[in-house]
C-alpha cells in the first residue's frame, strides 16, 4: 500500500506530453515526457541519463520556444521517472520605490 503525499489534485496524461528539462545555467538539456501534473509539481519520464546533472533547480520547458516554463526542484527519482516540485517566485521582491498608486476623485 502506498501513501499519497501529493498536496494538489493531479491531471494524468494518457500518452504523456512532450517537454524538456534545462539547467538553470543552460549548460544541459534533456527531453522528457510529462506523465502527470498538479499545481505544485509533476511526474516526468526522462530520456537519457540524469546522472551528473544538477537537479537541485532546473527549468521544465513546456513549449518548443521556451516561453512556457516552470522552475523546478527534484523531489524523487525512480529509474527513468522523476518527481518535481514547482518553485514559486520569491515573495521577497520589493515594490519599486517612489511609486504611489494614483486615485481619481470625482468632485
mmCIF file with all atom_site columns, N, CA and C in Angstrom, residues 28-74:
data_model
loop_
_atom_site.group_PDB
_atom_site.id
_atom_site.type_symbol
_atom_site.label_atom_id
_atom_site.label_alt_id
_atom_site.label_comp_id
_atom_site.label_asym_id
_atom_site.label_entity_id
_atom_site.label_seq_id
_atom_site.pdbx_PDB_ins_code
_atom_site.Cartn_x
_atom_site.Cartn_y
_atom_site.Cartn_z
_atom_site.occupancy
_atom_site.B_iso_or_equiv
_atom_site.pdbx_formal_charge
_atom_site.auth_seq_id
_atom_site.auth_comp_id
_atom_site.auth_asym_id
_atom_site.auth_atom_id
_atom_site.pdbx_PDB_model_num
ATOM 1   N N  . UNK A 1 28 ? 22.885 22.234 -19.774 1.00 0.00 ? 28 UNK A N  1
ATOM 2   C CA . UNK A 1 28 ? 22.405 20.902 -20.141 1.00 0.00 ? 28 UNK A CA 1
ATOM 3   C C  . UNK A 1 28 ? 20.914 20.963 -20.462 1.00 0.00 ? 28 UNK A C  1
ATOM 4   N N  . UNK A 1 29 ? 20.481 19.972 -21.237 1.00 0.00 ? 29 UNK A N  1
ATOM 5   C CA . UNK A 1 29 ? 19.080 19.871 -21.641 1.00 0.00 ? 29 UNK A CA 1
ATOM 6   C C  . UNK A 1 29 ? 18.749 18.405 -21.880 1.00 0.00 ? 29 UNK A C  1
ATOM 7   N N  . UNK A 1 30 ? 17.571 17.964 -21.455 1.00 0.00 ? 30 UNK A N  1
ATOM 8   C CA . UNK A 1 30 ? 17.115 16.586 -21.670 1.00 0.00 ? 30 UNK A CA 1
ATOM 9   C C  . UNK A 1 30 ? 15.660 16.610 -22.125 1.00 0.00 ? 30 UNK A C  1
ATOM 10  N N  . UNK A 1 31 ? 15.331 15.721 -23.064 1.00 0.00 ? 31 UNK A N  1
ATOM 11  C CA . UNK A 1 31 ? 13.946 15.524 -23.459 1.00 0.00 ? 31 UNK A CA 1
ATOM 12  C C  . UNK A 1 31 ? 13.255 14.716 -22.379 1.00 0.00 ? 31 UNK A C  1
ATOM 13  N N  . UNK A 1 32 ? 11.970 14.953 -22.196 1.00 0.00 ? 32 UNK A N  1
ATOM 14  C CA . UNK A 1 32 ? 11.207 14.189 -21.217 1.00 0.00 ? 32 UNK A CA 1
ATOM 15  C C  . UNK A 1 32 ? 9.739  14.168 -21.624 1.00 0.00 ? 32 UNK A C  1
ATOM 16  N N  . UNK A 1 33 ? 8.999  13.296 -20.971 1.00 0.00 ? 33 UNK A N  1
ATOM 17  C CA . UNK A 1 33 ? 7.554  13.221 -21.146 1.00 0.00 ? 33 UNK A CA 1
ATOM 18  C C  . UNK A 1 33 ? 6.921  13.549 -19.801 1.00 0.00 ? 33 UNK A C  1
ATOM 19  N N  . UNK A 1 34 ? 5.979  14.485 -19.812 1.00 0.00 ? 34 UNK A N  1
ATOM 20  C CA . UNK A 1 34 ? 5.266  14.820 -18.590 1.00 0.00 ? 34 UNK A CA 1
ATOM 21  C C  . UNK A 1 34 ? 4.094  13.853 -18.463 1.00 0.00 ? 34 UNK A C  1
ATOM 22  N N  . UNK A 1 35 ? 4.142  13.009 -17.443 1.00 0.00 ? 35 UNK A N  1
ATOM 23  C CA . UNK A 1 35 ? 3.131  11.968 -17.248 1.00 0.00 ? 35 UNK A CA 1
ATOM 24  C C  . UNK A 1 35 ? 1.906  12.496 -16.509 1.00 0.00 ? 35 UNK A C  1
ATOM 25  N N  . UNK A 1 36 ? 2.142  13.353 -15.521 1.00 0.00 ? 36 UNK A N  1
ATOM 26  C CA . UNK A 1 36 ? 1.038  13.995 -14.819 1.00 0.00 ? 36 UNK A CA 1
ATOM 27  C C  . UNK A 1 36 ? 1.516  15.323 -14.259 1.00 0.00 ? 36 UNK A C  1
ATOM 28  N N  . UNK A 1 37 ? 0.533  16.140 -13.843 1.00 0.00 ? 37 UNK A N  1
ATOM 29  C CA . UNK A 1 37 ? 0.867  17.480 -13.356 1.00 0.00 ? 37 UNK A CA 1
ATOM 30  C C  . UNK A 1 37 ? -0.189 17.928 -12.358 1.00 0.00 ? 37 UNK A C  1
ATOM 31  N N  . UNK A 1 38 ? 0.235  18.772 -11.431 1.00 0.00 ? 38 UNK A N  1
ATOM 32  C CA . UNK A 1 38 ? -0.685 19.415 -10.493 1.00 0.00 ? 38 UNK A CA 1
ATOM 33  C C  . UNK A 1 38 ? -0.227 20.859 -10.349 1.00 0.00 ? 38 UNK A C  1
ATOM 34  N N  . UNK A 1 39 ? -0.862 21.573 -9.481  1.00 0.00 ? 39 UNK A N  1
ATOM 35  C CA . UNK A 1 39 ? -0.476 22.963 -9.230  1.00 0.00 ? 39 UNK A CA 1
ATOM 36  C C  . UNK A 1 39 ? 0.914  23.036 -8.606  1.00 0.00 ? 39 UNK A C  1
ATOM 37  N N  . UNK A 1 40 ? 1.314  21.987 -7.873  1.00 0.00 ? 40 UNK A N  1
ATOM 38  C CA . UNK A 1 40 ? 2.566  22.033 -7.113  1.00 0.00 ? 40 UNK A CA 1
ATOM 39  C C  . UNK A 1 40 ? 3.715  21.225 -7.705  1.00 0.00 ? 40 UNK A C  1
ATOM 40  N N  . UNK A 1 41 ? 3.453  20.362 -8.701  1.00 0.00 ? 41 UNK A N  1
ATOM 41  C CA . UNK A 1 41 ? 4.533  19.541 -9.234  1.00 0.00 ? 41 UNK A CA 1
ATOM 42  C C  . UNK A 1 41 ? 4.102  18.663 -10.387 1.00 0.00 ? 41 UNK A C  1
ATOM 43  N N  . UNK A 1 42 ? 5.023  17.779 -10.809 1.00 0.00 ? 42 UNK A N  1
ATOM 44  C CA . UNK A 1 42 ? 4.760  16.903 -11.952 1.00 0.00 ? 42 UNK A CA 1
ATOM 45  C C  . UNK A 1 42 ? 5.600  15.643 -11.848 1.00 0.00 ? 42 UNK A C  1
ATOM 46  N N  . UNK A 1 43 ? 5.181  14.628 -12.624 1.00 0.00 ? 43 UNK A N  1
ATOM 47  C CA . UNK A 1 43 ? 5.968  13.400 -12.772 1.00 0.00 ? 43 UNK A CA 1
ATOM 48  C C  . UNK A 1 43 ? 6.461  13.363 -14.205 1.00 0.00 ? 43 UNK A C  1
ATOM 49  N N  . UNK A 1 44 ? 7.775  13.162 -14.365 1.00 0.00 ? 44 UNK A N  1
ATOM 50  C CA . UNK A 1 44 ? 8.404  13.162 -15.685 1.00 0.00 ? 44 UNK A CA 1
ATOM 51  C C  . UNK A 1 44 ? 9.093  11.837 -15.945 1.00 0.00 ? 44 UNK A C  1
ATOM 52  N N  . UNK A 1 45 ? 9.054  11.388 -17.202 1.00 0.00 ? 45 UNK A N  1
ATOM 53  C CA . UNK A 1 45 ? 9.874  10.274 -17.650 1.00 0.00 ? 45 UNK A CA 1
ATOM 54  C C  . UNK A 1 45 ? 10.983 10.890 -18.489 1.00 0.00 ? 45 UNK A C  1
ATOM 55  N N  . UNK A 1 46 ? 12.229 10.702 -18.063 1.00 0.00 ? 46 UNK A N  1
ATOM 56  C CA . UNK A 1 46 ? 13.372 11.362 -18.675 1.00 0.00 ? 46 UNK A CA 1
ATOM 57  C C  . UNK A 1 46 ? 14.019 10.462 -19.715 1.00 0.00 ? 46 UNK A C  1
ATOM 58  N N  . UNK A 1 47 ? 14.329 11.036 -20.875 1.00 0.00 ? 47 UNK A N  1
ATOM 59  C CA . UNK A 1 47 ? 15.055 10.310 -21.918 1.00 0.00 ? 47 UNK A CA 1
ATOM 60  C C  . UNK A 1 47 ? 16.541 10.529 -21.695 1.00 0.00 ? 47 UNK A C  1
ATOM 61  N N  . UNK A 1 48 ? 17.275 9.458  -21.523 1.00 0.00 ? 48 UNK A N  1
ATOM 62  C CA . UNK A 1 48 ? 18.704 9.563  -21.255 1.00 0.00 ? 48 UNK A CA 1
ATOM 63  C C  . UNK A 1 48 ? 18.964 9.638  -19.757 1.00 0.00 ? 48 UNK A C  1
ATOM 64  N N  . UNK A 1 49 ? 20.211 9.603  -19.402 1.00 0.00 ? 49 UNK A N  1
ATOM 65  C CA . UNK A 1 49 ? 20.613 9.567  -18.002 1.00 0.00 ? 49 UNK A CA 1
ATOM 66  C C  . UNK A 1 49 ? 20.527 10.942 -17.348 1.00 0.00 ? 49 UNK A C  1
ATOM 67  N N  . UNK A 1 50 ? 20.132 10.950 -16.083 1.00 0.00 ? 50 UNK A N  1
ATOM 68  C CA . UNK A 1 50 ? 20.152 12.190 -15.306 1.00 0.00 ? 50 UNK A CA 1
ATOM 69  C C  . UNK A 1 50 ? 21.375 12.228 -14.391 1.00 0.00 ? 50 UNK A C  1
ATOM 70  N N  . UNK A 1 51 ? 22.184 11.180 -14.480 1.00 0.00 ? 51 UNK A N  1
ATOM 71  C CA . UNK A 1 51 ? 23.378 11.104 -13.647 1.00 0.00 ? 51 UNK A CA 1
ATOM 72  C C  . UNK A 1 51 ? 24.312 12.269 -13.958 1.00 0.00 ? 51 UNK A C  1
ATOM 73  N N  . UNK A 1 52 ? 24.774 12.929 -12.913 1.00 0.00 ? 52 UNK A N  1
ATOM 74  C CA . UNK A 1 52 ? 25.714 14.036 -13.063 1.00 0.00 ? 52 UNK A CA 1
ATOM 75  C C  . UNK A 1 52 ? 25.066 15.378 -13.358 1.00 0.00 ? 52 UNK A C  1
ATOM 76  N N  . UNK A 1 53 ? 23.747 15.406 -13.548 1.00 0.00 ? 53 UNK A N  1
ATOM 77  C CA . UNK A 1 53 ? 23.066 16.674 -13.803 1.00 0.00 ? 53 UNK A CA 1
ATOM 78  C C  . UNK A 1 53 ? 22.741 17.361 -12.487 1.00 0.00 ? 53 UNK A C  1
ATOM 79  N N  . UNK A 1 54 ? 22.818 18.666 -12.482 1.00 0.00 ? 54 UNK A N  1
ATOM 80  C CA . UNK A 1 54 ? 22.466 19.434 -11.293 1.00 0.00 ? 54 UNK A CA 1
ATOM 81  C C  . UNK A 1 54 ? 20.950 19.604 -11.279 1.00 0.00 ? 54 UNK A C  1
ATOM 82  N N  . UNK A 1 55 ? 20.266 18.764 -10.479 1.00 0.00 ? 55 UNK A N  1
ATOM 83  C CA . UNK A 1 55 ? 18.807 18.770 -10.449 1.00 0.00 ? 55 UNK A CA 1
ATOM 84  C C  . UNK A 1 55 ? 18.230 19.473 -9.232  1.00 0.00 ? 55 UNK A C  1
ATOM 85  N N  . UNK A 1 56 ? 19.086 20.140 -8.453  1.00 0.00 ? 56 UNK A N  1
ATOM 86  C CA . UNK A 1 56 ? 18.579 20.898 -7.303  1.00 0.00 ? 56 UNK A CA 1
ATOM 87  C C  . UNK A 1 56 ? 17.537 21.906 -7.793  1.00 0.00 ? 56 UNK A C  1
ATOM 88  N N  . UNK A 1 57 ? 17.855 22.631 -8.854  1.00 0.00 ? 57 UNK A N  1
ATOM 89  C CA . UNK A 1 57 ? 16.926 23.540 -9.512  1.00 0.00 ? 57 UNK A CA 1
ATOM 90  C C  . UNK A 1 57 ? 17.162 23.468 -11.002 1.00 0.00 ? 57 UNK A C  1
ATOM 91  N N  . UNK A 1 58 ? 16.069 23.453 -11.760 1.00 0.00 ? 58 UNK A N  1
ATOM 92  C CA . UNK A 1 58 ? 16.159 23.438 -13.219 1.00 0.00 ? 58 UNK A CA 1
ATOM 93  C C  . UNK A 1 58 ? 14.839 23.933 -13.786 1.00 0.00 ? 58 UNK A C  1
ATOM 94  N N  . UNK A 1 59 ? 14.812 24.149 -15.099 1.00 0.00 ? 59 UNK A N  1
ATOM 95  C CA . UNK A 1 59 ? 13.601 24.586 -15.770 1.00 0.00 ? 59 UNK A CA 1
ATOM 96  C C  . UNK A 1 59 ? 12.933 23.407 -16.464 1.00 0.00 ? 59 UNK A C  1
ATOM 97  N N  . UNK A 1 60 ? 11.622 23.350 -16.415 1.00 0.00 ? 60 UNK A N  1
ATOM 98  C CA . UNK A 1 60 ? 10.826 22.436 -17.217 1.00 0.00 ? 60 UNK A CA 1
ATOM 99  C C  . UNK A 1 60 ? 10.216 23.286 -18.314 1.00 0.00 ? 60 UNK A C  1
ATOM 100 N N  . UNK A 1 61 ? 10.693 23.072 -19.559 1.00 0.00 ? 61 UNK A N  1
ATOM 101 C CA . UNK A 1 61 ? 10.220 23.847 -20.701 1.00 0.00 ? 61 UNK A CA 1
ATOM 102 C C  . UNK A 1 61 ? 9.012  23.146 -21.297 1.00 0.00 ? 61 UNK A C  1
ATOM 103 N N  . UNK A 1 62 ? 7.894  23.840 -21.343 1.00 0.00 ? 62 UNK A N  1
ATOM 104 C CA . UNK A 1 62 ? 6.644  23.252 -21.787 1.00 0.00 ? 62 UNK A CA 1
ATOM 105 C C  . UNK A 1 62 ? 6.294  23.625 -23.224 1.00 0.00 ? 62 UNK A C  1
ATOM 106 N N  . UNK A 1 63 ? 7.100  24.469 -23.851 1.00 0.00 ? 63 UNK A N  1
ATOM 107 C CA . UNK A 1 63 ? 6.880  24.831 -25.250 1.00 0.00 ? 63 UNK A CA 1
ATOM 108 C C  . UNK A 1 63 ? 8.203  24.774 -25.994 1.00 0.00 ? 63 UNK A C  1
ATOM 109 N N  . UNK A 1 64 ? 8.147  24.612 -27.300 1.00 0.00 ? 64 UNK A N  1
ATOM 110 C CA . UNK A 1 64 ? 9.373  24.490 -28.094 1.00 0.00 ? 64 UNK A CA 1
ATOM 111 C C  . UNK A 1 64 ? 10.175 25.792 -28.096 1.00 0.00 ? 64 UNK A C  1
ATOM 112 N N  . UNK A 1 65 ? 9.519  26.927 -27.896 1.00 0.00 ? 65 UNK A N  1
ATOM 113 C CA . UNK A 1 65 ? 10.222 28.213 -27.875 1.00 0.00 ? 65 UNK A CA 1
ATOM 114 C C  . UNK A 1 65 ? 10.753 28.564 -26.491 1.00 0.00 ? 65 UNK A C  1
ATOM 115 N N  . UNK A 1 66 ? 10.314 27.823 -25.469 1.00 0.00 ? 66 UNK A N  1
ATOM 116 C CA . UNK A 1 66 ? 10.768 28.098 -24.110 1.00 0.00 ? 66 UNK A CA 1
ATOM 117 C C  . UNK A 1 66 ? 9.995  29.212 -23.427 1.00 0.00 ? 66 UNK A C  1
ATOM 118 N N  . UNK A 1 67 ? 8.920  29.686 -24.056 1.00 0.00 ? 67 UNK A N  1
ATOM 119 C CA . UNK A 1 67 ? 8.152  30.771 -23.456 1.00 0.00 ? 67 UNK A CA 1
ATOM 120 C C  . UNK A 1 67 ? 7.229  30.299 -22.338 1.00 0.00 ? 67 UNK A C  1
ATOM 121 N N  . UNK A 1 68 ? 6.881  29.019 -22.332 1.00 0.00 ? 68 UNK A N  1
ATOM 122 C CA . UNK A 1 68 ? 6.086  28.448 -21.242 1.00 0.00 ? 68 UNK A CA 1
ATOM 123 C C  . UNK A 1 68 ? 6.992  27.511 -20.461 1.00 0.00 ? 68 UNK A C  1
ATOM 124 N N  . UNK A 1 69 ? 7.247  27.842 -19.212 1.00 0.00 ? 69 UNK A N  1
ATOM 125 C CA . UNK A 1 69 ? 8.165  27.039 -18.413 1.00 0.00 ? 69 UNK A CA 1
ATOM 126 C C  . UNK A 1 69 ? 7.804  27.143 -16.940 1.00 0.00 ? 69 UNK A C  1
ATOM 127 N N  . UNK A 1 70 ? 8.349  26.220 -16.154 1.00 0.00 ? 70 UNK A N  1
ATOM 128 C CA . UNK A 1 70 ? 8.237  26.250 -14.700 1.00 0.00 ? 70 UNK A CA 1
ATOM 129 C C  . UNK A 1 70 ? 9.619  25.993 -14.115 1.00 0.00 ? 70 UNK A C  1
ATOM 130 N N  . UNK A 1 71 ? 9.934  26.681 -13.053 1.00 0.00 ? 71 UNK A N  1
ATOM 131 C CA . UNK A 1 71 ? 11.178 26.437 -12.329 1.00 0.00 ? 71 UNK A CA 1
ATOM 132 C C  . UNK A 1 71 ? 10.908 25.307 -11.349 1.00 0.00 ? 71 UNK A C  1
ATOM 133 N N  . UNK A 1 72 ? 11.788 24.305 -11.319 1.00 0.00 ? 72 UNK A N  1
ATOM 134 C CA . UNK A 1 72 ? 11.544 23.079 -10.558 1.00 0.00 ? 72 UNK A CA 1
ATOM 135 C C  . UNK A 1 72 ? 12.705 22.727 -9.640  1.00 0.00 ? 72 UNK A C  1
ATOM 136 N N  . UNK A 1 73 ? 12.386 21.834 -8.699  1.00 0.00 ? 73 UNK A N  1
ATOM 137 C CA . UNK A 1 73 ? 13.409 21.172 -7.893  1.00 0.00 ? 73 UNK A CA 1
ATOM 138 C C  . UNK A 1 73 ? 13.058 19.695 -7.850  1.00 0.00 ? 73 UNK A C  1
ATOM 139 N N  . UNK A 1 74 ? 14.070 18.857 -7.763  1.00 0.00 ? 74 UNK A N  1
ATOM 140 C CA . UNK A 1 74 ? 13.882 17.410 -7.731  1.00 0.00 ? 74 UNK A CA 1
ATOM 141 C C  . UNK A 1 74 ? 13.248 16.991 -6.417  1.00 0.00 ? 74 UNK A C  1
#
